[in-house]
Coordinates of C-alpha atoms in Angstrom, one line a residue:
L558 CA -10.9 -13.7 17.2
P559 CA -9.9 -13.7 13.5
Y560 CA -9.7 -10.6 11.3
M561 CA -13.0 -9.1 10.2
G562 CA -12.9 -5.6 8.6
L563 CA -13.7 -3.0 11.2
G564 CA -12.4 -4.2 14.6
E565 CA -9.8 -6.4 12.9
F566 CA -8.6 -9.1 15.2
Y567 CA -8.1 -9.9 18.9
C568 CA -5.6 -12.7 19.8
E569 CA -3.8 -14.1 22.8
Y570 CA 0.0 -13.8 23.2
G571 CA 2.2 -16.7 22.3
D572 CA 5.4 -17.9 20.5
F573 CA 5.3 -18.6 16.8
D574 CA 7.7 -20.8 15.0
Y575 CA 6.7 -21.1 11.4
Y576 CA 8.0 -22.1 7.9
I577 CA 7.1 -20.6 4.5
T578 CA 8.0 -22.7 1.5
A579 CA 7.9 -20.6 -1.7
P580 CA 9.4 -20.6 -5.2
A581 CA 13.1 -20.1 -5.1
D582 CA 12.9 -16.8 -7.1
M583 CA 10.8 -15.2 -4.4
L584 CA 11.8 -13.1 -1.4
V585 CA 9.9 -13.9 1.8
F586 CA 9.4 -11.5 4.7
G587 CA 7.6 -12.3 7.9
S588 CA 7.0 -11.3 11.5
G589 CA 10.0 -12.2 13.7
D590 CA 13.5 -13.3 13.1
L591 CA 14.7 -15.2 10.1
Q592 CA 16.3 -18.4 11.5
N593 CA 18.0 -19.8 8.4
P594 CA 19.5 -17.0 6.3
E595 CA 22.3 -19.3 5.0
D596 CA 19.6 -21.5 3.5
V597 CA 17.6 -18.8 1.6
L598 CA 19.9 -15.8 1.0
T599 CA 23.0 -15.2 -1.1
R600 CA 26.3 -14.4 0.5
K601 CA 26.1 -10.9 -0.9
E602 CA 22.7 -10.3 0.7
I603 CA 23.8 -11.7 4.1
N604 CA 26.8 -9.4 4.0
R605 CA 24.7 -6.4 3.1
L606 CA 22.3 -7.2 5.9
K607 CA 25.2 -7.4 8.3
E608 CA 26.3 -3.9 7.1
A609 CA 22.7 -2.6 7.6
S610 CA 22.5 -4.0 11.1
K611 CA 25.3 -1.5 12.0
S612 CA 24.1 1.5 9.9
D613 CA 21.9 4.4 10.8
Q614 CA 21.6 5.1 7.1
T615 CA 19.6 3.0 4.7
V616 CA 21.6 0.2 3.1
T617 CA 20.5 -1.4 -0.2
I618 CA 20.2 -5.1 -0.1
I619 CA 18.6 -5.6 -3.5
G620 CA 18.7 -2.5 -5.7
R621 CA 16.7 -1.4 -8.7
D622 CA 19.0 -3.0 -11.2
E623 CA 19.2 -6.2 -9.3
V624 CA 15.5 -7.1 -9.0
G625 CA 14.7 -10.4 -10.7
K626 CA 18.3 -11.2 -11.6
P627 CA 19.5 -14.8 -11.1
E628 CA 22.3 -13.7 -8.9
T629 CA 19.8 -12.5 -6.2
H630 CA 18.6 -16.0 -5.7
L631 CA 20.4 -18.9 -3.9
K632 CA 19.1 -21.2 -6.6
Q633 CA 17.1 -20.8 -9.8
N634 CA 14.6 -23.7 -9.6
G635 CA 12.5 -25.4 -7.1
T636 CA 11.6 -24.0 -3.7
L637 CA 13.2 -22.6 -0.6
T638 CA 11.8 -22.9 2.9
W639 CA 12.1 -19.8 5.1
H640 CA 12.0 -20.3 8.9
F641 CA 10.9 -17.5 11.2
N642 CA 10.5 -17.2 14.9
M643 CA 8.4 -14.6 16.8
K644 CA 8.1 -14.6 20.5
N645 CA 5.4 -13.2 22.8
S646 CA 3.3 -12.0 19.9
R647 CA -0.5 -11.7 19.2
D648 CA -0.1 -12.8 15.6
I649 CA 2.2 -13.1 12.7
A650 CA 2.0 -12.2 9.0
W651 CA 4.2 -12.7 5.9
A652 CA 4.7 -11.5 2.3
A653 CA 6.4 -12.9 -0.7
S654 CA 7.3 -11.5 -4.2
K655 CA 9.9 -11.9 -7.0
A656 CA 9.7 -8.2 -7.7
F657 CA 10.9 -6.6 -4.4
M658 CA 13.6 -4.1 -4.0
W659 CA 15.0 -4.4 -0.5
D660 CA 16.7 -2.1 1.9
A661 CA 17.5 -2.1 5.7
A662 CA 19.0 -0.1 8.6
K663 CA 19.4 -0.4 12.3
V664 CA 17.3 1.0 15.1
N665 CA 18.8 2.3 18.3
L666 CA 16.7 1.5 21.3
P667 CA 16.8 3.3 24.7
S668 CA 18.3 0.2 26.5
G669 CA 21.2 0.2 24.1
R670 CA 19.8 -2.8 22.1
K671 CA 20.1 -2.6 18.3
I672 CA 17.6 -4.2 16.0
I673 CA 17.2 -4.3 12.2
L674 CA 14.4 -3.1 10.2
Q675 CA 13.7 -3.5 6.5
S676 CA 11.5 -2.3 3.6
A677 CA 10.5 -4.3 0.5
Y678 CA 8.8 -2.6 -2.5
P679 CA 8.6 -2.8 -6.3
V680 CA 10.6 -0.7 -8.6
E681 CA 7.5 1.4 -9.4
S682 CA 7.4 2.5 -5.7
A683 CA 11.1 3.6 -5.5
G684 CA 12.4 7.1 -5.3
D685 CA 13.7 9.6 -2.8
N686 CA 10.3 11.1 -2.4
A687 CA 8.6 7.8 -2.1
W688 CA 9.5 4.3 -0.8
G689 CA 13.2 5.1 -0.8
R690 CA 12.5 6.8 2.5
S691 CA 10.4 4.0 4.0
T692 CA 13.1 2.6 6.1
E693 CA 14.0 6.1 7.4
Y694 CA 10.4 6.6 8.4
L695 CA 10.2 3.2 10.0
K696 CA 13.4 3.7 11.9
N697 CA 12.5 7.1 13.3
S698 CA 9.0 6.1 14.3
I699 CA 10.3 3.1 16.3
E700 CA 13.0 5.2 18.0
I701 CA 10.5 8.0 18.9
Y702 CA 7.8 5.6 20.3
S703 CA 10.4 3.5 22.1
K704 CA 11.8 6.6 23.9
A705 CA 8.5 8.2 24.7
Y706 CA 6.4 5.2 25.8
I707 CA 7.9 1.7 26.1
E708 CA 10.7 0.0 24.2
Y709 CA 9.9 -2.0 21.1
P710 CA 10.3 -5.6 22.3
W711 CA 11.1 -7.5 19.1
N712 CA 14.3 -7.8 17.1
S713 CA 13.1 -6.8 13.7
A714 CA 10.4 -4.9 11.8
V715 CA 9.5 -4.8 8.1
N716 CA 7.4 -2.5 5.9
I717 CA 5.9 -4.2 2.8
S718 CA 4.6 -2.2 -0.2
G719 CA 1.2 -3.5 -1.4
V720 CA -2.4 -2.7 -2.4
A721 CA -3.7 -2.1 1.1
L722 CA -3.9 1.4 2.3
G723 CA -2.4 0.2 5.6
M724 CA -2.5 -2.9 7.8
E725 CA -0.5 -3.8 10.9
Y726 CA 0.7 -7.0 12.5
P727 CA 3.4 -7.6 15.1
G728 CA 6.8 -6.8 13.5
I729 CA 5.4 -6.4 10.0
I730 CA 3.2 -3.7 8.4
F731 CA 1.7 -3.2 4.9
C732 CA 1.5 0.3 3.3
L733 CA 0.1 1.5 0.0
H734 CA 2.6 1.2 -2.9
N735 CA 2.0 4.6 -4.5
L736 CA 2.2 6.8 -1.5
K737 CA 4.9 9.6 -1.4
N738 CA 6.3 12.1 1.0
E739 CA 3.9 13.1 3.8
A740 CA 1.3 10.5 2.8
L741 CA 3.8 7.7 3.1
W742 CA 5.2 9.0 6.4
G743 CA 1.7 9.2 7.8
D744 CA 0.9 5.7 6.7
V745 CA 4.2 4.2 8.0
T746 CA 4.2 5.9 11.4
H747 CA 0.6 5.0 11.9
E748 CA 0.9 1.3 11.0
I749 CA 4.1 0.8 13.0
G750 CA 2.5 2.7 15.9
H751 CA 0.0 -0.1 16.1
N752 CA 2.8 -2.2 17.4
W753 CA 2.3 -0.3 20.6
F754 CA -1.5 -0.2 20.4
P755 CA -2.7 -3.0 20.3
M756 CA 0.3 -5.3 19.8
I757 CA 2.2 -4.4 23.0
V758 CA -0.8 -3.1 25.0
G759 CA -3.3 -5.8 23.9
S760 CA -6.7 -4.1 23.9
N761 CA -9.7 -5.6 22.2
E762 CA -10.2 -3.7 19.0
R763 CA -13.2 -5.9 18.1
K764 CA -15.1 -4.2 21.0
Y765 CA -13.2 -1.0 21.8
M766 CA -11.7 0.2 18.5
W767 CA -10.9 3.6 20.0
Q768 CA -8.5 2.0 22.5
D769 CA -6.0 1.3 19.8
E770 CA -6.9 3.4 16.7
G771 CA -7.4 6.5 18.8
F772 CA -4.4 6.0 21.0
N773 CA -2.3 5.4 18.0
T774 CA -3.6 8.5 16.2
F775 CA -2.7 10.4 19.3
I776 CA 0.9 9.3 19.5
N777 CA 1.3 9.7 15.7
Q778 CA 0.9 13.5 16.0
Y779 CA 3.8 13.7 18.4
A780 CA 6.0 11.5 16.2
S781 CA 5.3 13.9 13.3
Q782 CA 6.3 16.8 15.6
Q783 CA 9.6 15.2 16.3
F784 CA 10.5 13.6 13.0
N785 CA 13.2 15.5 11.1
K786 CA 12.5 18.8 13.0
G787 CA 8.8 18.6 12.2
E788 CA 9.2 18.0 8.4
Y789 CA 5.5 16.9 8.1
F790 CA 4.0 18.5 11.2
H791 CA 1.2 20.9 10.7
P792 CA -0.2 22.3 14.1
E793 CA -3.2 23.6 12.3
N794 CA -4.2 20.1 11.3
R795 CA -4.7 18.8 14.8
P796 CA -7.9 16.7 15.1
A797 CA -10.1 19.6 16.4
K798 CA -11.5 20.4 12.9
A799 CA -12.3 16.8 12.2
I800 CA -14.1 16.2 15.4
A801 CA -16.0 19.4 15.1
R802 CA -17.4 18.1 11.8
E803 CA -18.2 14.7 13.3
M804 CA -19.9 16.2 16.3
K805 CA -22.5 17.8 14.0
T806 CA -23.8 14.4 13.0
T807 CA -22.4 11.6 15.2
A808 CA -25.1 9.9 17.2
D809 CA -23.1 7.1 18.8
P810 CA -20.5 7.3 21.7
L811 CA -17.0 6.0 21.4
M812 CA -17.9 3.0 23.6
M813 CA -20.2 1.7 20.8
P814 CA -18.6 -1.4 19.3
P815 CA -17.4 -1.2 15.7
E816 CA -20.0 -3.6 14.2
A817 CA -22.8 -1.3 15.6
M818 CA -21.2 2.0 14.6
D819 CA -22.5 3.8 11.5
L820 CA -19.8 3.5 8.8
N821 CA -20.0 7.3 8.4
D822 CA -19.1 7.8 12.1
Y823 CA -16.3 5.3 12.6
G824 CA -13.7 7.9 11.9
Q825 CA -14.4 9.2 15.4
Y826 CA -12.6 6.2 16.9
Y827 CA -9.4 7.9 15.5
N828 CA -10.1 11.6 15.6
K829 CA -12.3 12.0 18.7
T830 CA -10.2 9.8 20.8
S831 CA -7.0 11.6 19.8
L832 CA -8.6 14.9 20.5
C833 CA -9.8 13.7 23.9
L834 CA -6.2 12.6 24.9
D835 CA -4.8 15.9 23.5
M836 CA -7.2 17.9 25.7
L837 CA -6.6 15.7 28.7
R838 CA -2.9 16.3 28.3
N839 CA -2.8 20.0 27.5
V840 CA -5.9 21.4 29.1
V841 CA -6.9 19.2 32.0
L842 CA -3.8 17.6 33.5
G843 CA -0.8 19.2 31.9
P844 CA 1.9 17.4 29.9
E845 CA 3.9 16.2 33.0
R846 CA 1.1 14.5 34.8
F847 CA -0.5 13.1 31.7
D848 CA 2.7 11.7 30.3
Y849 CA 3.5 10.0 33.6
A850 CA 0.0 8.5 33.8
F851 CA -0.1 7.4 30.1
K852 CA 3.3 5.7 30.4
T853 CA 2.1 4.0 33.6
Y854 CA -0.9 2.6 31.8
I855 CA 1.4 1.3 29.0
S856 CA 3.9 -0.2 31.4
N857 CA 1.2 -1.8 33.6
W858 CA -0.6 -3.4 30.7
A859 CA 2.1 -4.3 28.3
M860 CA 1.5 -7.8 26.9
K861 CA -1.8 -7.9 28.8
H862 CA -5.4 -7.3 27.8
P863 CA -6.8 -4.0 29.3
L864 CA -10.4 -3.1 29.2
P865 CA -11.3 0.6 28.9
Y866 CA -12.0 0.6 32.6
D867 CA -8.4 -0.4 33.3
F868 CA -7.3 2.6 31.3
F869 CA -9.6 4.9 33.1
R870 CA -8.6 3.7 36.6
T871 CA -4.9 3.7 35.8
M872 CA -5.0 7.2 34.5
N873 CA -7.0 8.3 37.6
N874 CA -4.6 6.7 40.0
A875 CA -1.4 7.7 38.3
A876 CA -2.6 11.3 37.7
G877 CA -3.8 11.5 41.3
E878 CA -7.2 12.9 40.2
D879 CA -10.7 11.6 39.7
L880 CA -11.3 12.0 36.0
N881 CA -14.5 10.1 35.8
W882 CA -16.4 13.2 34.8
F883 CA -14.1 13.4 31.7
W884 CA -14.4 9.7 30.8
K885 CA -18.2 9.8 31.1
E886 CA -18.8 12.8 28.8
W887 CA -16.3 12.0 26.2
F888 CA -16.5 8.2 25.9
F889 CA -20.0 7.2 27.1
T890 CA -22.1 10.0 25.5
S891 CA -22.4 11.8 22.2
W892 CA -22.6 15.1 24.0
K893 CA -21.1 18.2 22.3
L894 CA -18.7 20.8 23.5
D895 CA -19.8 24.4 22.8
Q896 CA -18.4 27.2 25.0
A897 CA -19.1 30.8 24.4
V898 CA -18.2 34.3 25.7
T899 CA -21.7 35.8 26.2
S900 CA -20.8 39.2 27.6
V901 CA -17.9 41.5 28.5
K902 CA -18.7 44.3 30.9
Y903 CA -16.3 46.9 32.4
V904 CA -16.4 47.1 36.2
L905 CA -18.1 50.4 37.2
G906 CA -18.2 51.1 33.5
T907 CA -14.5 51.9 33.1
P908 CA -11.6 49.8 31.7
A909 CA -9.4 51.0 34.6
H910 CA -11.3 48.8 37.0
G911 CA -11.1 45.7 34.8
A912 CA -13.9 43.7 33.2
I913 CA -16.3 40.9 34.0
I914 CA -16.3 38.2 31.3
T915 CA -19.3 35.8 31.3
I916 CA -18.8 32.3 29.8
E917 CA -21.6 29.8 29.2
N918 CA -21.8 26.2 28.2
L919 CA -24.2 26.0 25.3
E920 CA -24.0 22.2 25.2
K921 CA -23.6 19.5 27.8
I922 CA -19.8 18.8 27.9
A923 CA -18.0 20.6 30.7
M924 CA -14.3 21.6 30.2
P925 CA -11.9 24.1 31.6
V926 CA -11.7 27.4 29.7
V927 CA -8.6 29.3 28.8
L928 CA -9.1 32.9 27.8
K929 CA -6.6 35.0 25.8
I930 CA -7.3 38.7 26.5
T931 CA -6.0 41.2 24.0
Q932 CA -5.9 44.8 25.2
A933 CA -6.2 47.9 23.0
N934 CA -2.5 48.5 23.3
G935 CA -1.8 45.0 21.9
K936 CA -0.8 43.4 25.3
T937 CA -2.1 39.9 25.8
E938 CA -2.9 38.0 29.0
M939 CA -3.9 34.3 29.5

């Protein structure tokens, strides 16, 4: 199914061997591996790429003062044909410009495999607080997700600066040109995170948008927690506040397909799903059981097309628990969660005998409750 706004695209896996013919003064980037660097790049660029393929630090391939200079092109007139190959992929995309700065670095994958990643952006986007860190963000995101979930399967990745807020394809992502600092990190780690959901785990975003946008939003928060000692991590910004706002008005459940969802509500595909997984991990199952089950789902369904029911069943089986009550209320209904302490009474009227705490569900969703008791002397109990 081709791209169409909300729901984007849904494609089968296959091998792509493709050629892009462009004016000789343009740089071309695409999904997959460049097959003919000697035909389209200068010797200096090839050597710098070789250096970058061995470097954990960002290496400049075309710098600020080199953009548009004749010496950055193999020839000055006519066209060049760029040949790319991408295996076992749902799709490919490419970009071309005569105004790109270009840098690159290597990625260290858990298996010991080394791959190269690149960023291409205009001079206006450059800077140590902006796109000068794009490759660093891309490298750390891929390494974090590969270690936590499943290894990135392709040999390259590239981030292209452009006018889109964010768009993902296998091996290539597009992020907004004027983003800086935390905003750029968030865009990069989210868009490259889509290479796990739905590029590796090939769910159908056209019908079940939450199964990739929500899962990706969920793993993004853990990447932010790990990146550079939590440089951009804000625990208080977890999705609880966002979903609390949405629960006041949202009428449709997560299982509603994107084309039928009110545009004011589609943010729940991201935030509500992420919150659900966060609660399942930290409140219901615990991190150890959840992480094992979630990785089992990813491993079992890599390069396949899982339905939501495949996710639900895999999590039930791997966690060793019937979670159907959880799936029903969070994914198939628009019920709300509202739990309240309605009374606290001392046993026999004296604190020495303890207290009876009454908790009520004021709405329909049932969830475990964790109480933090603070005594008059400051001592706390969970």
